[in-house]
Amino acid sequence: MLAAQTINGNTDIPIYGSYLNGRLWFFATLIGNKYCFSGGLVADSPNGLAYVFNCLLKLKDIIDEQVK
């Protein structure tokens, strides 16, 4: 995320991302020089899976808006 921010040369636009660590999903945001990480989300139940799926959809929407 820091590399993307540096390459793009714009610290005003938030950088969003997600990653897996074992069975836990994490979502992150980089704004300026500050990171924000979600707690680990487990997708091993229908409710957990729906929550992670909705987070990914929202992340996609945010990225689509930034690309416009």
mmCIF file of C-alpha atoms in Angstrom:
data_model
loop_
_atom_site.group_PDB
_atom_site.id
_atom_site.type_symbol
_atom_site.label_atom_id
_atom_site.label_comp_id
_atom_site.label_asym_id
_atom_site.label_seq_id
_atom_site.Cartn_x
_atom_site.Cartn_y
_atom_site.Cartn_z
ATOM 1 C CA MET A 1 0.000 0.000 0.000
ATOM 2 C CA LEU A 2 2.850 2.339 0.825
ATOM 3 C CA ALA A 3 4.530 1.476 -2.477
ATOM 4 C CA ALA A 4 1.308 2.230 -4.398
ATOM 5 C CA GLN A 5 0.980 5.556 -2.614
ATOM 6 C CA THR A 6 4.602 6.448 -3.349
ATOM 7 C CA ILE A 7 4.464 5.400 -7.014
ATOM 8 C CA ASN A 8 1.231 7.352 -7.574
ATOM 9 C CA GLY A 9 2.702 10.382 -5.815
ATOM 10 C CA ASN A 10 -0.556 11.268 -4.073
ATOM 11 C CA THR A 11 -0.886 11.025 -0.304
ATOM 12 C CA ASP A 12 -4.320 12.711 -0.262
ATOM 13 C CA ILE A 13 -6.196 9.711 -1.679
ATOM 14 C CA PRO A 14 -6.761 6.776 0.694
ATOM 15 C CA ILE A 15 -5.334 3.414 -0.337
ATOM 16 C CA TYR A 16 -7.525 0.403 0.480
ATOM 17 C CA GLY A 17 -6.570 -3.226 0.659
ATOM 18 C CA SER A 18 -7.288 -6.609 2.155
ATOM 19 C CA TYR A 19 -5.281 -9.690 2.995
ATOM 20 C CA LEU A 20 -5.627 -13.154 4.467
ATOM 21 C CA ASN A 21 -3.717 -14.597 7.387
ATOM 22 C CA GLY A 22 -4.710 -18.220 7.758
ATOM 23 C CA ARG A 23 -8.481 -18.236 7.923
ATOM 24 C CA LEU A 24 -8.742 -14.588 8.988
ATOM 25 C CA TRP A 25 -9.566 -11.757 6.599
ATOM 26 C CA PHE A 26 -8.204 -8.289 7.331
ATOM 27 C CA PHE A 27 -9.083 -4.990 5.674
ATOM 28 C CA ALA A 28 -6.734 -2.008 5.727
ATOM 29 C CA THR A 29 -6.725 1.653 4.803
ATOM 30 C CA LEU A 30 -3.724 3.932 4.371
ATOM 31 C CA ILE A 31 -4.464 7.649 4.637
ATOM 32 C CA GLY A 32 -1.421 9.883 4.494
ATOM 33 C CA ASN A 33 1.057 8.116 6.759
ATOM 34 C CA LYS A 34 -1.504 6.399 9.015
ATOM 35 C CA TYR A 35 -2.762 2.826 8.686
ATOM 36 C CA CYS A 36 -6.057 1.476 9.938
ATOM 37 C CA PHE A 37 -6.657 -2.297 10.125
ATOM 38 C CA SER A 38 -9.867 -4.158 10.780
ATOM 39 C CA GLY A 39 -10.016 -6.954 13.279
ATOM 40 C CA GLY A 40 -9.700 -10.441 11.870
ATOM 41 C CA LEU A 41 -12.900 -11.629 10.215
ATOM 42 C CA VAL A 42 -13.611 -15.354 9.991
ATOM 43 C CA ALA A 43 -15.649 -16.598 7.025
ATOM 44 C CA ASP A 44 -16.381 -20.092 8.377
ATOM 45 C CA SER A 45 -20.112 -19.546 8.913
ATOM 46 C CA PRO A 46 -22.827 -18.213 6.601
ATOM 47 C CA ASN A 47 -22.986 -14.927 8.553
ATOM 48 C CA GLY A 48 -19.203 -14.524 8.603
ATOM 49 C CA LEU A 49 -18.961 -15.306 4.914
ATOM 50 C CA ALA A 50 -21.706 -12.786 4.106
ATOM 51 C CA TYR A 51 -19.902 -10.126 6.149
ATOM 52 C CA VAL A 52 -16.569 -10.703 4.380
ATOM 53 C CA PHE A 53 -18.320 -10.786 0.989
ATOM 54 C CA ASN A 54 -20.063 -7.472 1.732
ATOM 55 C CA CYS A 55 -16.742 -5.927 2.809
ATOM 56 C CA LEU A 56 -15.169 -7.021 -0.479
ATOM 57 C CA LEU A 57 -18.098 -5.590 -2.460
ATOM 58 C CA LYS A 58 -17.791 -2.272 -0.627
ATOM 59 C CA LEU A 59 -14.029 -2.257 -1.218
ATOM 60 C CA LYS A 60 -14.661 -2.848 -4.941
ATOM 61 C CA ASP A 61 -17.151 0.060 -5.021
ATOM 62 C CA ILE A 62 -14.663 2.383 -3.310
ATOM 63 C CA ILE A 63 -11.916 1.436 -5.768
ATOM 64 C CA ASP A 64 -14.265 1.865 -8.761
ATOM 65 C CA GLU A 65 -15.129 5.374 -7.543
ATOM 66 C CA GLN A 66 -11.453 6.303 -7.202
ATOM 67 C CA VAL A 67 -10.674 5.085 -10.716
ATOM 68 C CA LYS A 68 -13.343 7.314 -12.300
#
